[in-house]
Coordinates of C-alpha atoms in Angstrom, one line a residue:
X1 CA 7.5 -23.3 17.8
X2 CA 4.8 -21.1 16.9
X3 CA 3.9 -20.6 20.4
X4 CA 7.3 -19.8 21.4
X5 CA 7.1 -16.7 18.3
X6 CA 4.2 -15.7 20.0
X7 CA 6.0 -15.7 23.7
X8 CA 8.6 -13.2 22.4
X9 CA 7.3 -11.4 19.9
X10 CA 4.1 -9.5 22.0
X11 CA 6.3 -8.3 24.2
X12 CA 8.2 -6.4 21.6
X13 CA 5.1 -5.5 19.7
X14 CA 3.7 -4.0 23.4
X15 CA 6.4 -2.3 23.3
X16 CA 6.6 -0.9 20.1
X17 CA 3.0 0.4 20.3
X18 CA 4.1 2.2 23.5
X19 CA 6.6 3.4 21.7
X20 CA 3.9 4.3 18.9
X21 CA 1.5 6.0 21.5
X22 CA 4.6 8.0 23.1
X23 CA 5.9 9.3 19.6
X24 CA 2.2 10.1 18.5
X25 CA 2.1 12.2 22.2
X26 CA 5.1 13.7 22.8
X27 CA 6.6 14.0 19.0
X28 CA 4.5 14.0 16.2
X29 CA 3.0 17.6 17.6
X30 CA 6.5 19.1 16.7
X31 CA 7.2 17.0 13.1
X32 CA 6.6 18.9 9.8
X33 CA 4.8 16.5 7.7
X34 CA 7.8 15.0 6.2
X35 CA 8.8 13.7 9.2
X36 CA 5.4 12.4 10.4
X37 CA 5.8 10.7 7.2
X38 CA 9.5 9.4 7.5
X39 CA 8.0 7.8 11.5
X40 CA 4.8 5.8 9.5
X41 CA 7.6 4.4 7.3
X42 CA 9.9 3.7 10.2
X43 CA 7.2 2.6 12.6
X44 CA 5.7 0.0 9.5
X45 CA 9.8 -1.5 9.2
X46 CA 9.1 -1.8 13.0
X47 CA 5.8 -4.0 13.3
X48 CA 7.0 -6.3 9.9
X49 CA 10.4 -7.1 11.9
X50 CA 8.6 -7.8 14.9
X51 CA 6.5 -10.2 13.4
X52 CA 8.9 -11.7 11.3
X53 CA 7.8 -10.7 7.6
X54 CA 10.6 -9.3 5.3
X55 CA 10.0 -7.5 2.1
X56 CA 11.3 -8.5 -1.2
X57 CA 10.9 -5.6 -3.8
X58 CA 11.6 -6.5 -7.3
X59 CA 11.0 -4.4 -10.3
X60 CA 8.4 -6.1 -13.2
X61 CA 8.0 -3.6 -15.9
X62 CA 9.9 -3.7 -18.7
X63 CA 12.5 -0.8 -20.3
X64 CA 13.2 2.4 -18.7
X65 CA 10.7 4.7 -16.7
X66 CA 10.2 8.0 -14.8
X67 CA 11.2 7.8 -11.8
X68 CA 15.1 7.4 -11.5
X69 CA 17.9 9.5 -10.0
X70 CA 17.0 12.2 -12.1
X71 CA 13.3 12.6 -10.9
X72 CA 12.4 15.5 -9.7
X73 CA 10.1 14.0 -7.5
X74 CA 12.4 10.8 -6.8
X75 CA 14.6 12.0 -3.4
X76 CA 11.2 13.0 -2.0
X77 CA 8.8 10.4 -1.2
X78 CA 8.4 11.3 2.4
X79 CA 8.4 15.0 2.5
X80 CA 7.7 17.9 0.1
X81 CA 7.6 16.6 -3.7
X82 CA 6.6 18.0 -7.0
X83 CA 5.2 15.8 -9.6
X84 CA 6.7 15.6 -12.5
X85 CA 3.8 17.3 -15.1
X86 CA 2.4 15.5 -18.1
X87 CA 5.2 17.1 -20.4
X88 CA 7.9 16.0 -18.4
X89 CA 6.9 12.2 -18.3
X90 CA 7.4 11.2 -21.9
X91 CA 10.6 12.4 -22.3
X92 CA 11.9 11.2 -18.7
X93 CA 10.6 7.9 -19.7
X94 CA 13.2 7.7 -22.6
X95 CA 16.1 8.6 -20.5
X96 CA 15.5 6.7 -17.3
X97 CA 16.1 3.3 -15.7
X98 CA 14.0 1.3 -13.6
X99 CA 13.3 2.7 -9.9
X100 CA 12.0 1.5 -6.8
X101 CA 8.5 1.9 -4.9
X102 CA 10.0 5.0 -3.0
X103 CA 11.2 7.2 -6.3
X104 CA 8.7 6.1 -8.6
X105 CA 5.6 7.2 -5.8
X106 CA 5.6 10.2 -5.2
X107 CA 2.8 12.3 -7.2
X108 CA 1.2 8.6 -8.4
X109 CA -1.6 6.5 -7.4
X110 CA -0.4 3.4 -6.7
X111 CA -2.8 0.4 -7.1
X112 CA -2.2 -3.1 -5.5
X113 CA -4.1 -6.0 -5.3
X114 CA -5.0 -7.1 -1.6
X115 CA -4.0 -9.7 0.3
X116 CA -3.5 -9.2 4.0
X117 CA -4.0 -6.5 6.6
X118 CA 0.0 -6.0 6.1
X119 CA -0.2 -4.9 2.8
X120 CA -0.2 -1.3 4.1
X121 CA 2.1 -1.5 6.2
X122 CA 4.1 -3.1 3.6
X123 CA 3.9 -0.6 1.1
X124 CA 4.2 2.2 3.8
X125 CA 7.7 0.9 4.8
X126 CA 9.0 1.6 1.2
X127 CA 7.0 4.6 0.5
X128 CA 5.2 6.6 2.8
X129 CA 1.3 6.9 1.1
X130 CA -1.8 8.5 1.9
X131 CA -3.9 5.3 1.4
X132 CA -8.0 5.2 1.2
X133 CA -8.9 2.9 3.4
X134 CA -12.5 1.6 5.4
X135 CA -13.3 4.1 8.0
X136 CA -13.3 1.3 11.1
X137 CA -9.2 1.6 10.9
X138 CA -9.4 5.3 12.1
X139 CA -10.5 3.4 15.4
X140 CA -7.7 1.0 15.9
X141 CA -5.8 2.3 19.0
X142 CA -2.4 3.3 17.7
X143 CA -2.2 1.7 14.4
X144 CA -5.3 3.8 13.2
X145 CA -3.6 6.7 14.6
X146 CA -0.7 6.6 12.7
X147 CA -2.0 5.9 9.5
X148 CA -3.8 9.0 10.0
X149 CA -0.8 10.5 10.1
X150 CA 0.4 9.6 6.9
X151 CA -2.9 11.4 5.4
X152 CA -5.0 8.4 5.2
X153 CA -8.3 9.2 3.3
X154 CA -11.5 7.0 4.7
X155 CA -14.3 5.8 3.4
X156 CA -17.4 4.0 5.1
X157 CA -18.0 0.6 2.7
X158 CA -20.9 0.8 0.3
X159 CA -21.1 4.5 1.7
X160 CA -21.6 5.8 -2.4
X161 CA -22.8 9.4 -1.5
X162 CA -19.1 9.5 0.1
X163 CA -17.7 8.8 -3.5
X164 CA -17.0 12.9 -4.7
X165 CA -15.7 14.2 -1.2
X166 CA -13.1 11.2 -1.3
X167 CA -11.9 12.1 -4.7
X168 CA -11.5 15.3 -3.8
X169 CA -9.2 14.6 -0.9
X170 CA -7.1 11.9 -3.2
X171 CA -6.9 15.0 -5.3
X172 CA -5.5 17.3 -2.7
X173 CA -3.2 15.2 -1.5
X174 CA -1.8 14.1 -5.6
X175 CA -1.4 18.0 -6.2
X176 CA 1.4 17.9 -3.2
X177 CA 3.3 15.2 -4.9
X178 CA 2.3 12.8 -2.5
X179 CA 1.4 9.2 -3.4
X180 CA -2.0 7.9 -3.0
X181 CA -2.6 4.4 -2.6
X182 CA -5.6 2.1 -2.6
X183 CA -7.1 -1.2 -3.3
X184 CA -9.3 -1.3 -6.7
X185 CA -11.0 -5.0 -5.4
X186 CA -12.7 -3.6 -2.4
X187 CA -11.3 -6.3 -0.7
X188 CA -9.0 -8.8 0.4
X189 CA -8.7 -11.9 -2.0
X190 CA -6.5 -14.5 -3.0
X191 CA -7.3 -17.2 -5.9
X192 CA -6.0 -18.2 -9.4
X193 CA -6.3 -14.5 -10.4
X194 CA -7.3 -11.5 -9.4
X195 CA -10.6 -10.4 -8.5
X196 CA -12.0 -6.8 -10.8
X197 CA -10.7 -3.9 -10.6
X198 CA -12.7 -1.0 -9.8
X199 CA -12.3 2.1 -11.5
X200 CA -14.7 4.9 -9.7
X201 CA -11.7 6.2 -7.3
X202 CA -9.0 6.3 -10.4
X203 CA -10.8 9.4 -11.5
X204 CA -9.2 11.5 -8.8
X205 CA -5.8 10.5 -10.9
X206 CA -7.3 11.3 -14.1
X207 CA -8.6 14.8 -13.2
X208 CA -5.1 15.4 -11.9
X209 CA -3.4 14.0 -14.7
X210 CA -1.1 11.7 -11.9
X211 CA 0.4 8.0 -13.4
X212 CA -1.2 5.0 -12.0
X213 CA 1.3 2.6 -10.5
X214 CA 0.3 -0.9 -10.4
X215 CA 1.8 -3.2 -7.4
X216 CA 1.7 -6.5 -6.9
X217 CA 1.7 -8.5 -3.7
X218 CA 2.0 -11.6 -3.1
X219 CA 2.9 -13.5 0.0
X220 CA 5.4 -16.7 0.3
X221 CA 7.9 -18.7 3.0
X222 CA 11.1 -18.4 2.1
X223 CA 10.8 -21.9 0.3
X224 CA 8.3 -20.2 -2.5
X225 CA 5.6 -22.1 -1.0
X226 CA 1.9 -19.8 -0.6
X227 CA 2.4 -18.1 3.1
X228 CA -1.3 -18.5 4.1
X229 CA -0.4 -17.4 7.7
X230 CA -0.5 -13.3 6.2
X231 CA -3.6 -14.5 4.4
X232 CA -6.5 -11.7 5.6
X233 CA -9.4 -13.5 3.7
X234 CA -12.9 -14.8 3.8
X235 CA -14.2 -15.5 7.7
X236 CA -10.8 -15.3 8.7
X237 CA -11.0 -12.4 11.3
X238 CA -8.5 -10.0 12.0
X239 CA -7.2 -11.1 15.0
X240 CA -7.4 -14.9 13.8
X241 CA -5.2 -13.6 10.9
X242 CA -3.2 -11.4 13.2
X243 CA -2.4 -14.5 15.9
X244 CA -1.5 -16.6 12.7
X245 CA 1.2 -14.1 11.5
X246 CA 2.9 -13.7 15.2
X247 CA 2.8 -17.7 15.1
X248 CA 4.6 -17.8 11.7
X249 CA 8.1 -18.1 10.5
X250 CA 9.9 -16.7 7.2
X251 CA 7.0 -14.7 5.7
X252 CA 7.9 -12.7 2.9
X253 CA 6.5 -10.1 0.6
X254 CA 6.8 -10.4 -3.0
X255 CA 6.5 -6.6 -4.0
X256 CA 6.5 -6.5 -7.5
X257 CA 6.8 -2.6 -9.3
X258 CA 5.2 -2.2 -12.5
X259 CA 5.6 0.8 -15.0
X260 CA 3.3 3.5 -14.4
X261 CA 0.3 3.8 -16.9
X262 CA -0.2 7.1 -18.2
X263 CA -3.8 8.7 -17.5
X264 CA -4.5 11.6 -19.9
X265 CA -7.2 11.1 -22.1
X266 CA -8.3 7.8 -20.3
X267 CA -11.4 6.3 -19.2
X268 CA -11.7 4.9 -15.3
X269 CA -12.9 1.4 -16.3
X270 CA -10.9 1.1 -18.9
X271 CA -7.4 2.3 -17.2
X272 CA -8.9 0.2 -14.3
X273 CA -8.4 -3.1 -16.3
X274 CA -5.2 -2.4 -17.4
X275 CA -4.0 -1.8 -13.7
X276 CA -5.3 -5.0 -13.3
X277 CA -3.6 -6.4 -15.8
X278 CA -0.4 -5.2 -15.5
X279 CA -0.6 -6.3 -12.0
X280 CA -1.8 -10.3 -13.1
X281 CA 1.5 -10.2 -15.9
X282 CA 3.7 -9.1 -12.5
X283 CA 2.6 -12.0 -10.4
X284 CA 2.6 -14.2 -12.9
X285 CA -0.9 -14.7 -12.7
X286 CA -4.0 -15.2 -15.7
X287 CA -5.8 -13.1 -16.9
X288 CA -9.0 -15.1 -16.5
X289 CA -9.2 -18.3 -14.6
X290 CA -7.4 -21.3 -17.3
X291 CA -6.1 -18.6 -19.2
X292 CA -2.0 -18.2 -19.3
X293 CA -0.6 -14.9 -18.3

């Protein structure tokens, strides 16, 4: 059976980078930026259907929180946005209920734990982000291209020196209202729990005052068993990973939206941790290895 995925589904996914390459040419030239954003969204929706994997967005915090129908920012997360200022947040936090990925994004940084080269385009189908990613993605043919367009802020690995003029561009893009997303373990990992958190690029939040917004992912078959197929890890390379996930039936996404964590007054490291915690107590996940979460 998987072979037979594999018969049908690169056809459609030659197609839809066609498609992609065609839009990029003959489109994109003319979108304002809210459009370029709303075509990553729609084009990410595109490649997860083609290769089978839904998204199942649930929401993990607890209470009520920014982000609802009466956000400002909330009817905006893929064009023009203002985020709400650090004033605003405590009393829209009183009044609010729980939102999804696309209200409660724009003018945050959201931080997820990472999985699978999907997790992008995952997190790009319900909210357009400017993510900071390795700079060998620029290169892909298509798929770097259109994560460019979404604002995509590289960085070469281990490339320290790099460090300022990357916060600096997270910052730019924050002060528009638009989300920022990246990966705080540097890479891809999957284990009992969740690998550090690194807290060097958070500053660009804390200079602009924007909430964090922990995400967790997790991927699973529609029995809840582990989906290894999306797996993206170790000596697995990435088209190993990627034959695996056209070969695979029922992968899901478990998108898990926690409450955003306030950044005024806060250290990196230390708001670092509690991303990372937040995002262990969404998945269900311990702390530490043998501890409960």
């Amino acid at each position: 059976m998987g072979l037979l995925r594999r018969l049908y589904r690169l056809p459609l996914l030659f197609v839809l980078l066609v498609l992609g390459l065609l839009a990029l040419v003959l489109i994109q030239p003319w979108l304002p930026m809210g459009g370029r954003r709303a075509m990553v969204r729609g084009w990410s929706r595109a490649l997860l259907g083609v290769c089978g994997v839904t998204v199942h967005e649930e929401w993990g915090g607890e209470g009520t929180v920014p982000g609802s129908e009466n956000d400002p920012v909330s009817d905006h997360a893929d064009g023009p946005a203002v985020a709400p200022s650090p004033a605003q947040r405590p009393a829209m936090a009183a009044t609010q209920p729980a939102a999804t990925l696309a209200a409660l994004a724009p003018g945050r940084m959201i931080v997820a734990n990472h999985v699978s080269w999907l997790d992008v385009f995952a997190i790009n189908s319900r909210a357009t982000s400017a993510f900071v990613a390795k700079a060998e993605i620029r290169e892909w043919p298509v798929v770097g291209w259109l994560v460019s367009l979404a604002g995509t802020v590289y960085i070469r690995r281990g490339d320290t020196k790099a460090v300022p003029d990357v916060i600096v561009q997270m910052q730019e893009r924050l002060r528009t209202g638009f989300p920022v997303a990246l990966f705080p373990e540097a890479t891809t990992h999957v284990g009992p729990t969740l690998r550090k958190f690194h807290g060097k690029l958070l500053q660009a939040a804390i200079d602009e005052q924007a909430d964090i917004l922990p995400v967790g992912l997790q991927y699973r078959y529609a029995d809840g068993t582990p989906a290894e197929a999306a797996w993206y890890v170790g000596d697995t390379t990435f088209v190993q990973s990627f034959w695996q996930v056209l070969g695979a039936s029922g992968i899901g996404v478990r998108m898990v939206v926690m409450a955003p964590l306030g950044t005024v007054g806060e250290e990196k490291g230390a708001l670092a941790a509690r991303a990372r915690e937040r995002v262990c107590v969404g998945l269900g996940l311990p702390l530490m290895p043998g501890e409960s979460s």
